[in-house]
Coordinates of C-alpha atoms in Angstrom, one line a residue:
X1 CA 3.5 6.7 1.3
X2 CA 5.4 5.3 4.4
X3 CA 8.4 4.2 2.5
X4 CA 10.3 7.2 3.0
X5 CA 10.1 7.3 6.9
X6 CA 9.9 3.9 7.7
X7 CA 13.2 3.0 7.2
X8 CA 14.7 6.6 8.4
X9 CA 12.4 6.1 11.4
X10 CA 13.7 2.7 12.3
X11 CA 17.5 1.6 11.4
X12 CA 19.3 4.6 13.1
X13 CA 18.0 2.7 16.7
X14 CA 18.4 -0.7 15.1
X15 CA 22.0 -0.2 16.0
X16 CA 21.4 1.0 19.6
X17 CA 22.0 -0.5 22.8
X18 CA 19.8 -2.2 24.7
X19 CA 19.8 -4.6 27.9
X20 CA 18.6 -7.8 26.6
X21 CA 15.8 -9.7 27.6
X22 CA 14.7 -13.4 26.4
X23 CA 11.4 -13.8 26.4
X24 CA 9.5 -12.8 29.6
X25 CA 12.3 -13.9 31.6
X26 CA 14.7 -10.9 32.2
X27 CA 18.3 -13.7 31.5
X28 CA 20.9 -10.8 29.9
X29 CA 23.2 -12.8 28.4
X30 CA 23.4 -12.8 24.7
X31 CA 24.1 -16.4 24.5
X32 CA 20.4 -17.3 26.2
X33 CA 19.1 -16.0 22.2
X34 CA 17.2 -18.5 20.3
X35 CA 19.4 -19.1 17.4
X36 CA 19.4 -17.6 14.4
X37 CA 17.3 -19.4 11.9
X38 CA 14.1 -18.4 14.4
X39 CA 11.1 -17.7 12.2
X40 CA 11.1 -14.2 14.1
X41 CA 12.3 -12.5 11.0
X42 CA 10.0 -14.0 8.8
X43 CA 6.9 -13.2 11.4
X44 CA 8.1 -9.2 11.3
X45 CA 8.5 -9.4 7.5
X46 CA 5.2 -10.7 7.2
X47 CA 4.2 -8.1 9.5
X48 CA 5.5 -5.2 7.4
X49 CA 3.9 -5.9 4.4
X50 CA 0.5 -5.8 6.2
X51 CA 1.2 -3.1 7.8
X52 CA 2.4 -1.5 4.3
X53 CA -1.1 -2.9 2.5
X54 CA -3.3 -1.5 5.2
X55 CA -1.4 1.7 5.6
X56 CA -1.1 2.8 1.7
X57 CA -4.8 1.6 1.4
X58 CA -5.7 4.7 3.5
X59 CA -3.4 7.5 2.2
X60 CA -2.7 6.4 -1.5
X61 CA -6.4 7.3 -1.9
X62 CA -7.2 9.7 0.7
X63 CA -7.1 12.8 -1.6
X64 CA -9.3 11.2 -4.0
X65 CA -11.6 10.7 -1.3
X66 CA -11.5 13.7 0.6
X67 CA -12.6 15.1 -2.8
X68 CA -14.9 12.5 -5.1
X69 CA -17.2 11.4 -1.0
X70 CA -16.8 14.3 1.0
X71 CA -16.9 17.1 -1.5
X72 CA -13.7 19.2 -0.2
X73 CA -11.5 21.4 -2.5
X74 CA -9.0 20.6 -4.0
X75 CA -6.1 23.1 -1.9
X76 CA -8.2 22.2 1.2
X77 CA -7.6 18.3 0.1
X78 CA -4.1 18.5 -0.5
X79 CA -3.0 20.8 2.6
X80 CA -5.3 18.0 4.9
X81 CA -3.0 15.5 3.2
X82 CA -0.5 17.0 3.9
X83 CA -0.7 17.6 7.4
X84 CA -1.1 14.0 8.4
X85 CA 1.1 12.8 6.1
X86 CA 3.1 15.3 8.2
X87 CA 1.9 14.1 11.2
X88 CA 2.6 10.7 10.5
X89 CA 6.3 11.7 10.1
X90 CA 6.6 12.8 13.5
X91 CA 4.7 10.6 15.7
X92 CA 8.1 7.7 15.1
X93 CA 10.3 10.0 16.9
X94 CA 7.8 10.0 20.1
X95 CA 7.4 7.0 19.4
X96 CA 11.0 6.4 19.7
X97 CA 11.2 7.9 23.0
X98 CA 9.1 6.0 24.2
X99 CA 10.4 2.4 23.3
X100 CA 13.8 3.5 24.6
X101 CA 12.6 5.1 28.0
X102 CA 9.7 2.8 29.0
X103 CA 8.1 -0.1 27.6
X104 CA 10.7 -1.3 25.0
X105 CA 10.2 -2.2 21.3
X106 CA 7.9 -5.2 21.7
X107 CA 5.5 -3.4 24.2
X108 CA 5.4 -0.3 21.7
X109 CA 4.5 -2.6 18.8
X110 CA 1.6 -4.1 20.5
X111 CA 0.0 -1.2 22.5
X112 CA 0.6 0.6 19.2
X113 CA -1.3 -1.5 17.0
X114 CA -4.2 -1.5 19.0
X115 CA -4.2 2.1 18.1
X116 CA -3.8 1.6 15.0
X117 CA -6.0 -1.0 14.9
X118 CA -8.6 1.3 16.4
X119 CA -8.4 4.5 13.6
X120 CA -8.5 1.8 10.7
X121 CA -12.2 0.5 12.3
X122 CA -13.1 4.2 12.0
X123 CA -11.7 5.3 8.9
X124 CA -13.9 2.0 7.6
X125 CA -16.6 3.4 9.5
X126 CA -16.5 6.7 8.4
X127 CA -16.7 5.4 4.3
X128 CA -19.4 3.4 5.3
X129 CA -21.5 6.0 7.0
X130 CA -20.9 8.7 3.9
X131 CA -22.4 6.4 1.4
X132 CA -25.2 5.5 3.5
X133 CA -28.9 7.7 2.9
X134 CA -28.7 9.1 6.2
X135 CA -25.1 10.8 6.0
X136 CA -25.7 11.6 2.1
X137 CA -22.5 14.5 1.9
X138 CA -24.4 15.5 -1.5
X139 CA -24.8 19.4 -1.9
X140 CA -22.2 20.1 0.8
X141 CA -19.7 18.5 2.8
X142 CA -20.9 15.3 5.4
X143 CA -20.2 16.4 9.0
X144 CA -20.6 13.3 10.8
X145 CA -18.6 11.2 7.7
X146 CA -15.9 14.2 8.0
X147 CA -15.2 14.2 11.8
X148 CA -15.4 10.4 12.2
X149 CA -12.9 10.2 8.8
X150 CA -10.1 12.1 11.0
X151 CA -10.5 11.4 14.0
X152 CA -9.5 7.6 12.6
X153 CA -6.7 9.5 10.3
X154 CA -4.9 10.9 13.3
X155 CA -5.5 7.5 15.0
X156 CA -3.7 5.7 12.7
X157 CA -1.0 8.7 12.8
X158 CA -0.5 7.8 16.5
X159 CA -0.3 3.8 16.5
X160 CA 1.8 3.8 13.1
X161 CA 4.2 6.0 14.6
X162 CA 4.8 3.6 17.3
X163 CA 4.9 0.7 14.9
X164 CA 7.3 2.2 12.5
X165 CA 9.6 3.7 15.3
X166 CA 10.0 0.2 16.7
X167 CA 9.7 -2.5 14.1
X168 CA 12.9 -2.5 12.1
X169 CA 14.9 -2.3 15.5
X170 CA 12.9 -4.8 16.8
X171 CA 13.6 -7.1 13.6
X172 CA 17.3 -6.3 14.5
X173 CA 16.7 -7.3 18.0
X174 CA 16.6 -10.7 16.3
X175 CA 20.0 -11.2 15.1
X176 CA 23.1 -11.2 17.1
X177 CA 25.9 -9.2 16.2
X178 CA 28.8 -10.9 17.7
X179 CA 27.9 -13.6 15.2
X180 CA 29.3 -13.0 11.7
X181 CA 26.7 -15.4 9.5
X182 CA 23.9 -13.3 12.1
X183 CA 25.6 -9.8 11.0
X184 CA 25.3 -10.6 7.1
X185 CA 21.4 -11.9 7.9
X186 CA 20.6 -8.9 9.1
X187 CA 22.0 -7.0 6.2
X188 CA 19.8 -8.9 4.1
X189 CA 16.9 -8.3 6.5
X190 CA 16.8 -5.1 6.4
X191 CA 16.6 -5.2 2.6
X192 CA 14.0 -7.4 2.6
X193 CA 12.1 -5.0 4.8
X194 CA 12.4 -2.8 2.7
X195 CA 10.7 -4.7 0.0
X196 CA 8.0 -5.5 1.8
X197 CA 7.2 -1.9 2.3
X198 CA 7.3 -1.1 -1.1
X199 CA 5.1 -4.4 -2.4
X200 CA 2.8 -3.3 0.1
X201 CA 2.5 -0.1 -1.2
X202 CA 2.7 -1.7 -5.0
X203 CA -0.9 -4.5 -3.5
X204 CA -2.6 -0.7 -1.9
X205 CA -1.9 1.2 -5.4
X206 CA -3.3 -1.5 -7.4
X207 CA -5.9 -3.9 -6.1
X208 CA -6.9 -1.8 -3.0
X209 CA -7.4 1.5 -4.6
X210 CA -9.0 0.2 -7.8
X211 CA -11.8 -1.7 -5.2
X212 CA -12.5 1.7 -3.6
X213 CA -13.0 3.5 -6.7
X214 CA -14.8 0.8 -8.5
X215 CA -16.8 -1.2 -5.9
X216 CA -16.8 0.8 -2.7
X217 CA -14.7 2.8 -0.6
X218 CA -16.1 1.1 3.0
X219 CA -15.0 -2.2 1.0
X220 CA -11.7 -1.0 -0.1
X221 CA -10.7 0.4 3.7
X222 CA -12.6 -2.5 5.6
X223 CA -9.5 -4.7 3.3
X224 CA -6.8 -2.3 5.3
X225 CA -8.6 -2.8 8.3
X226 CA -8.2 -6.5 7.8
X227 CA -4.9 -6.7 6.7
X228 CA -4.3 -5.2 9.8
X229 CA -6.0 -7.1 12.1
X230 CA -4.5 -9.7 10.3
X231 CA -0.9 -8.6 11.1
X232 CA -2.3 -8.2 14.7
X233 CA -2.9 -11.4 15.4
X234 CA 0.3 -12.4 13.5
X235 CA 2.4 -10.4 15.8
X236 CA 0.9 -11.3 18.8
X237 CA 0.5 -15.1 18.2
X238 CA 4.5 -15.3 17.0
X239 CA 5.1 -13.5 20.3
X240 CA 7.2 -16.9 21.4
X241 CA 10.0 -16.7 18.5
X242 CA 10.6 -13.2 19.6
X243 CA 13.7 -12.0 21.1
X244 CA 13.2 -9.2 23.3
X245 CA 15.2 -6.3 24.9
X246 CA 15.0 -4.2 27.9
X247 CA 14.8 -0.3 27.7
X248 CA 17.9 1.6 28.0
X249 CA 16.7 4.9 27.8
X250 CA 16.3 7.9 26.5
X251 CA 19.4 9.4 24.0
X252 CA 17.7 12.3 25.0
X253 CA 18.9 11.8 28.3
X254 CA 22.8 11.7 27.8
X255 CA 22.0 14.8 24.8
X256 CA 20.5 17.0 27.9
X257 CA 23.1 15.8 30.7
X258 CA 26.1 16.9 28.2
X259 CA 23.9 20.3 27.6
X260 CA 24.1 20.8 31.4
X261 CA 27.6 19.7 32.2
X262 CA 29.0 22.0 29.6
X263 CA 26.7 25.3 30.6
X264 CA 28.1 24.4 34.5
X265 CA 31.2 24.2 33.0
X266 CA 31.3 27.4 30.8
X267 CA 33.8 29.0 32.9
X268 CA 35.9 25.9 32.9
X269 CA 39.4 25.9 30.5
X270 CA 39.1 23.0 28.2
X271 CA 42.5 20.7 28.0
X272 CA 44.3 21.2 24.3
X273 CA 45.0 17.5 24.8
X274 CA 41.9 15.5 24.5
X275 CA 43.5 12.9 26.2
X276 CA 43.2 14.5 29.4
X277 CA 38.8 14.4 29.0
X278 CA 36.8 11.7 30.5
X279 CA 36.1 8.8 28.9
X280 CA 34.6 5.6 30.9
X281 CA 37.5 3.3 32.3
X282 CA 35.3 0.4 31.3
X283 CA 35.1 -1.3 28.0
X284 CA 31.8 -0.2 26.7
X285 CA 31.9 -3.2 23.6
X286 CA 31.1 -5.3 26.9
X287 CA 27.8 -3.4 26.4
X288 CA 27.4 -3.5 22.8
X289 CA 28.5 0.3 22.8
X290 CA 31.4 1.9 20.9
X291 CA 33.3 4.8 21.8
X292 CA 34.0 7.4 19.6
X293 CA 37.1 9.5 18.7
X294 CA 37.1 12.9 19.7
X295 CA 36.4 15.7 17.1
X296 CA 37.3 19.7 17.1
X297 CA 34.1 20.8 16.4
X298 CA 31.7 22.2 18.7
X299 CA 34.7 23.1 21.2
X300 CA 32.3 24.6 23.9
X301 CA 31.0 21.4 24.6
X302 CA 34.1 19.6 25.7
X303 CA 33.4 21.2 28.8
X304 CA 31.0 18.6 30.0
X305 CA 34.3 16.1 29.6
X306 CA 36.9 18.6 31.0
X307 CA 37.3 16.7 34.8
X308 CA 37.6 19.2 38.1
X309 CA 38.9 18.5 40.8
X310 CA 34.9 17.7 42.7
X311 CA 34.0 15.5 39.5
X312 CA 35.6 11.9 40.4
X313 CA 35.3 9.7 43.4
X314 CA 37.2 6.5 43.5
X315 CA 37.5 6.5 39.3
X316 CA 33.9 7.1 38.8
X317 CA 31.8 10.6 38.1
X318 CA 29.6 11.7 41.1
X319 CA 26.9 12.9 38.8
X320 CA 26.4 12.3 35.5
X321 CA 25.2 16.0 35.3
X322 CA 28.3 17.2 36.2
X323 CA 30.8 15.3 34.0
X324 CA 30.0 13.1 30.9
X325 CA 32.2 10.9 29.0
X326 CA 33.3 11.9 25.1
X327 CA 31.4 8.9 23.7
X328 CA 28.4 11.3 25.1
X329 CA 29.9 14.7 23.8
X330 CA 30.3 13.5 20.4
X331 CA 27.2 12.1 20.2
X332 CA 25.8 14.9 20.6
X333 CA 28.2 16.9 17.7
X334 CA 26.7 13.8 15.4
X335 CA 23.3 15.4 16.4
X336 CA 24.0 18.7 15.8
X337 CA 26.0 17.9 12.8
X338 CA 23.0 15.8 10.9
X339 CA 20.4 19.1 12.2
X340 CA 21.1 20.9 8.7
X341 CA 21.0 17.6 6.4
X342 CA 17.8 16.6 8.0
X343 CA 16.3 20.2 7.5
X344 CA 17.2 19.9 3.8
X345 CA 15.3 17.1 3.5
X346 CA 11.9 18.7 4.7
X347 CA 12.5 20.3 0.9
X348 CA 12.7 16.7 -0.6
X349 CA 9.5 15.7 1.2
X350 CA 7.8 18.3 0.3
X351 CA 8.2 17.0 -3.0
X352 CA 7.7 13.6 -2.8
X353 CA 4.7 14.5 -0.9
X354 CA 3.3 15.8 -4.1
X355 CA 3.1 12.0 -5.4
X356 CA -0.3 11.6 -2.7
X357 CA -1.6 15.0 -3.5
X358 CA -1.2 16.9 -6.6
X359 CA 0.2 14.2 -8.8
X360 CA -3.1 12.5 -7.6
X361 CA -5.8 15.5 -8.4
X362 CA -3.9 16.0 -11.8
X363 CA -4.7 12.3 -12.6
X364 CA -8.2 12.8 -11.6
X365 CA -8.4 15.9 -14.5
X366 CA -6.7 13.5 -17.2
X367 CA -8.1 10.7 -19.4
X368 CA -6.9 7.8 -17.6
X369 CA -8.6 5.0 -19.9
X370 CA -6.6 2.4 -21.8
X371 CA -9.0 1.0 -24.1
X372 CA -12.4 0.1 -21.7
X373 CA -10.3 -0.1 -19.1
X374 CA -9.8 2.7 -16.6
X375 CA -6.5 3.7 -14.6
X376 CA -7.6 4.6 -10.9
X377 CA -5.3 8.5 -10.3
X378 CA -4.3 7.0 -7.1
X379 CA -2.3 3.7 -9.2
X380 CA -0.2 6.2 -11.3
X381 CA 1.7 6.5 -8.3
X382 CA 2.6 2.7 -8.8
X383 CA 4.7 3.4 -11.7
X384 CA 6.9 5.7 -9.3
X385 CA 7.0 2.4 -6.5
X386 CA 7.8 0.0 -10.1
X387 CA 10.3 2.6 -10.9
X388 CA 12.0 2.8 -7.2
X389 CA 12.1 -1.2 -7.7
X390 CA 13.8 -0.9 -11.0
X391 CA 16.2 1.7 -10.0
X392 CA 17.3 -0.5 -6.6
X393 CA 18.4 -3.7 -8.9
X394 CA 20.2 -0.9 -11.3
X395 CA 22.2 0.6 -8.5
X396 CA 22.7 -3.2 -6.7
X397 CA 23.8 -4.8 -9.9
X398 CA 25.4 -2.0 -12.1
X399 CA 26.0 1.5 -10.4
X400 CA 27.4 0.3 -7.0
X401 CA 29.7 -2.2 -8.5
X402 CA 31.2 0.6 -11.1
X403 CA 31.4 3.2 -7.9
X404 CA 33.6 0.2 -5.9
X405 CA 35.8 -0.2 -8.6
X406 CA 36.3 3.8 -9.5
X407 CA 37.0 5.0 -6.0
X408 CA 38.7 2.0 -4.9
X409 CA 37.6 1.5 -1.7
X410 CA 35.2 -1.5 -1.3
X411 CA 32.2 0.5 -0.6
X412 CA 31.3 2.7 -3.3
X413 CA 29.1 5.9 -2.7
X414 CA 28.9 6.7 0.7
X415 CA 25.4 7.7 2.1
X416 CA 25.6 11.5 2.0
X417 CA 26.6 11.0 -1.8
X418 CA 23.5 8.2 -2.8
X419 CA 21.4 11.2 -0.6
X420 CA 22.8 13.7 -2.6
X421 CA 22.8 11.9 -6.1
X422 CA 19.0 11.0 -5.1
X423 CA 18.0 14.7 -4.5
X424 CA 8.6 16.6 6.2
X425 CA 4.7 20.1 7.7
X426 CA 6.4 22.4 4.6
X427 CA 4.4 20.7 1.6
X428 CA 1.0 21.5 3.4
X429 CA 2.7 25.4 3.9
X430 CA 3.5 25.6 0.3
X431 CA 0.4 24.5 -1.0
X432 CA -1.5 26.7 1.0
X433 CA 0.8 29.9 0.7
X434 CA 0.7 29.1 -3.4
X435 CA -3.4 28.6 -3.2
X436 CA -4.0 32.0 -1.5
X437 CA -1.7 34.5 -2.9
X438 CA -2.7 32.8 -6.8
X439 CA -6.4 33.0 -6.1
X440 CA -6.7 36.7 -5.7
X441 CA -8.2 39.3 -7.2
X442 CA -11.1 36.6 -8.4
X443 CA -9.0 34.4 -10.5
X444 CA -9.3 30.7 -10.2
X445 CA -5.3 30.7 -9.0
X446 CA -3.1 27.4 -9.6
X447 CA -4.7 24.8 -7.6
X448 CA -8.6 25.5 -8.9
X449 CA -11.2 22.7 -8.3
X450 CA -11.0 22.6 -11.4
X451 CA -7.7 21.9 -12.4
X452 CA -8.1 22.4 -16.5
X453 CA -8.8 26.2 -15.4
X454 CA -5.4 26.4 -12.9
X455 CA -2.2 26.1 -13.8
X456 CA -0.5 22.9 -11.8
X457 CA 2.5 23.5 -14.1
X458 CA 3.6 26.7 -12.5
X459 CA 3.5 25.0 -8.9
X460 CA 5.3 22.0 -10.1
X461 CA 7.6 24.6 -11.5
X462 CA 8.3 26.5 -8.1
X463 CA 8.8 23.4 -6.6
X464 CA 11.5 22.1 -9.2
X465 CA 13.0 25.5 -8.4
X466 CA 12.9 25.3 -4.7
X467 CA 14.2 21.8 -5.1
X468 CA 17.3 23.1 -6.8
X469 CA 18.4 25.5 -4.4
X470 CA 18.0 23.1 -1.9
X471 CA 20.0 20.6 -3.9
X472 CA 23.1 22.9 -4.0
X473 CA 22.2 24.0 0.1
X474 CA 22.6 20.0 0.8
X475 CA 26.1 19.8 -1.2
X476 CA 27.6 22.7 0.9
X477 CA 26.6 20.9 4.0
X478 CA 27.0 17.8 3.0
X479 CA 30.6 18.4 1.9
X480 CA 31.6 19.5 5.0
X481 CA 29.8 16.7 7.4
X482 CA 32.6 15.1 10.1
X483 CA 31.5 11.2 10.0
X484 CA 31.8 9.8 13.1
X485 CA 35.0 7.9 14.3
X486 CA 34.7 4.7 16.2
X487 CA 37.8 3.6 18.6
X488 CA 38.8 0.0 18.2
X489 CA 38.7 -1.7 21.6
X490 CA 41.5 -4.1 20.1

C-alpha cells in the first residue's frame, strides 16, 4: 500500500543539498564521513522493511475490518479507505518541508516514529476493545472501537509521512557522491529499498493478515505494533553509524522568492540573450548544487534574473527577493513543468487504490478456499506484489537490455516512457459519486453490501475507461516535457 509513494516521496530529495553534519558535531567537510562500508545502510534497510510489515499490516486489511468488526458499508468502507490512504499520500510532502526547513532528516525520522509509534498502540487498542463484551459492535456499529480505530489511523498518517518523506534521503545521506564505488552503492541501495518495501508488504499480505482473520485482529495489529517498535529501537540504537545533515531549507523558499522577483519585475524588459541573467559568480558543485541551462519556456519568469541597475552591490544581489539566479528560475519551470504529469497520476492512484478496497470487498463475496484451506481477500493482493517482483527482474534482465540496444543510447527507456508504458483524494470521490448516483430510485446500485446483488463490473469498467483517457492525456504531456539541462562546471 505504501510502495507507490514511498519511493516518489523520498528520492527526488535524496539528490538535494544539504549542509553536512557528522554526528552531533556540526564538522562540514565531506571528508569527516565514516567510510562507506558503515552498517548505516543496512540499519535503514532493516528499518524499511519494518516499517513496510507494520504499515501494510494496518491498511492491507483495513477494509476487511472496517466491514467484518465494525459493521460499516461497504461504499462507506471503501471511501474511509480511501481518504487515509489519501491522507497518507500527502502528509510526506509536509513532511518534507519540514526536514528541509527545521529539524533535518534524522530529527524527522525519530520525532516521527514516536507518532507513529503512538497510532499503531491505538489502532491495537481499538481491535482489542471491539472484540471485548463491553464494546460488542454487534447490531450496529461500536462507537468507542470506531473513534479510537481512527484517531490511531490518522496517527499513523502523520508519523509515516514523516518517515517516508525522510528515510530514503536519509539512506542517501550515507553515501558520498564524489566517490565513484559510493555513487554505484547507492544505486543499488535504493533498489534494495525498494525490495524491502515490497517484502514487507508480501510478510503483511500473508502471515499478518491471515493471523487477523484467523486468530485475532488485536493479535494481528499488536504484530505491526511490534514490528514497529522494533524498528524503533533499531533506528535509534544504530543512531552512531549514522551520517547526518544539516537543514538547508525550504525549496519552497527559492519557488516563492522567484514568484516575487518576477511579479516586481513585471514591467521589466527581459534580455533576448540569456547570457546577460544572473547566475551566481560562485561555483555551486562546491555545494553539491548544479546549475542548470536556461530554457524558453515560461518567459515571464526570467524577470526575477533580468539584473537592474539597484539589484547588485559589489557582485552580489541585495535581496534575494529582488533578483534570483537561473538555477532558481528553472527550477521552478521543472516544477511547473511536472504539475500536469503529477495530476495525471491522481488517475493511476485512483486505480491502484482499488487493490485495498474493491479488489478486497470483491474477494470477500468470492469462494476463496483451495481445498480446506482458505485464502484471506486481503492476500489476493499478494499476487499483484509477486507480480510487481516478477515484472522488475523481466524489465532488469530482458526489456531494459533490448531498449539499450534498440535506441542506442546506453540507457534505454527514459522515465516518462517506463511511466507511460506502466500506465492520489480522487478514488474516495469516484467511489462515492458512483455509490450515490447508482443507488437511486431504491436499487441496490454498484457498490451494494452485498456485492452478488451490485454490479462491481460496471465500476471497474468506468475506471478502465477513465484510465484510458488519462493514458492518452499523459502522452500529450508527456511528449512535450523539457528535461532539465545541467551545466558542466568543467
Amino acid at each position: 500500500m505504501e510502495r507507490e509513494d514511498a519511493l516518489e516521496s523520498g528520492e527526488g530529495r535524496a539528490l538535494l543539498p544539504l549542509n553536512v553534519e557528522n554526528e552531533s558535531s556540526h564538522h562540514g567537510p565531506r571528508s569527516h564521513y565514516k567510510p562507506s562500508y558503515s552498517k548505516a545502510p543496512a540499519i535503514i534497510l532493516g528499518f524499511e522493511y519494518l516499517d513496510s510489515v507494520a504499515f501494510n499490516g494496518v491498511g492491507a486489511n483495513l477494509i476487511v475490518y472496517l466491514h467484518t468488526v465494525l459493521h460499516g458499508n461497504n461504499a462507506a468502507n471503501a471511501a474511509n479507505v480511501g481518504t487515509w490512504s489519501g491522507t497518507c499520500f500527502l502528509t510526506p510532502l509536509f513532511g518534507a518541508v519540514v526536514a528541509d526547513t527545521y529539524w533535518g532528516n534524522h530529527k524527522t525520522i525519530l520525532y516521527s516514529l514516536v507518532v507513529y509509534l503512538l497510532g499503531m498502540i491505538t489502532i491495537t487498542s481499538s481491535a482489542f476493545s471491539a472484540s471485548s463484551k463491553l464494546y460488542q459492535c454487534e447490531g450496529g456499529s461500536c462507537q468507542t472501537a470506531s473513534s479510537l480505530l481512527f484517531c490511531g489511523l490518522y496517527l499513523v498518517a502523520i508519523g509515516s509521512g514523516g518517515v517516508k518523506a525522510a528515510l530514503l534521503p536519509f539512506g542517501a545521506e550515507q553515501f558520498d557522491d564524489e566517490n565513484p564505488l559510493e555513487r554505484e552503492k547507492k544505486g543499488a541501495f535504493f533498489g534494495w529499498f525498494y525490495l524491502c518495501i515490497t517484502l514487507g508488504a508480501l510478510t503483511s499480505g500473508i502471515f499478518i493478515v491471515w493471523i487477523q482473520e484467523n486468530i485475532d485482529w488485536g493479535l494481528g495489529y499488536g504484530i505491526a505494533t511490534f514490528c514497529m517498535a522494533s524498528a524503533l529501537a533499531a533506528f535509534v540504537l544504530g543512531t552512531p553509524s549514522f551520517r547526518r545533515r544539516l537543514p538547508s531549507g525550504s525549496p519552497l523558499q527559492s519557488i516563492l522568492q522567484v514568484l516575487v522577483a518576477s511579479y516586481k519585475k513585471r514591467n521589466a524588459e527581459t534580455p533576448r540573450d540569456s547570457s546577460l541573467l544572473y547566475e551566481a559568480d560562485k561555483n555551486l558543485s562546491d555545494l553539491g548544487q548544479q546549475r542548470l541551462a536556461h530554457t524558453n519556456e515560461f518567459r515571464f519568469l526570467d524577470k526575477a534574473a533580468t539584473i537592474s541597475a539597484l539589484d547588485l552591490k559589489d557582485g552580489s544581489p541585495q535581496s534575494s527577493w529582488s533578483l534570483c539566479t537561473v538555477t532558481q528560475v528553472e527550477e521552478l519551470k521543472m516544477f511547473l513543468r511536472l504539475i500536469p504529469i503529477w495530476a495525471n497520476s491522481i488517475v493511476y492512484a485512483a486505480v491502484f487504490a482499488q487493490m485495498f478496497t474493491t479488489f478486497i470487498q470483491q474477494g470477500s463475496a468470492m469462494n476463496t478456499k483451495i481445498g480446506s484451506f482458505s485464502i484471506p481477500p486481503a492476500s489476493l493482493c499478494s499476487f499483484e506484489i509477486i507480480s510487481v517482483m516478477g515484472w522488475v527482474f523481466v524489465y532488469n534482465n530482458i526489456i531494459s537490455p533490448a531498449a539499450k540496444r534498440y535506441f542506442g543510447n546506453g540507457v534505454g527507456f527514459s522515465q516518462l516512457q517506463r511511466m507511460g508504458i506502466g500506465r492520489n483524494y480522487l478514488n474516495s470521490f469516484i467511489i462515492t459519486v458512483i455509490a450515490d448516483v447508482t443507488s437511486r430510485g431504491g436499487v441496490p446500485g454498484w457498490i451494494p453490501d452485498d456485492l452478488n446483488k451490485g454490479h462491481l463490473d460496471y465500476y471497474f469498467l468506468v475506471l478502465a475507461g477513465i484510465s484510458t483517457v488519462n493514458f492518452f492525456v499523459y502522452l500529450a504531456f508527456a511528449g512535450n516535457y523539457t528535461l532539465k539541462k545541467v551545466i558542466s562546471e568543467s
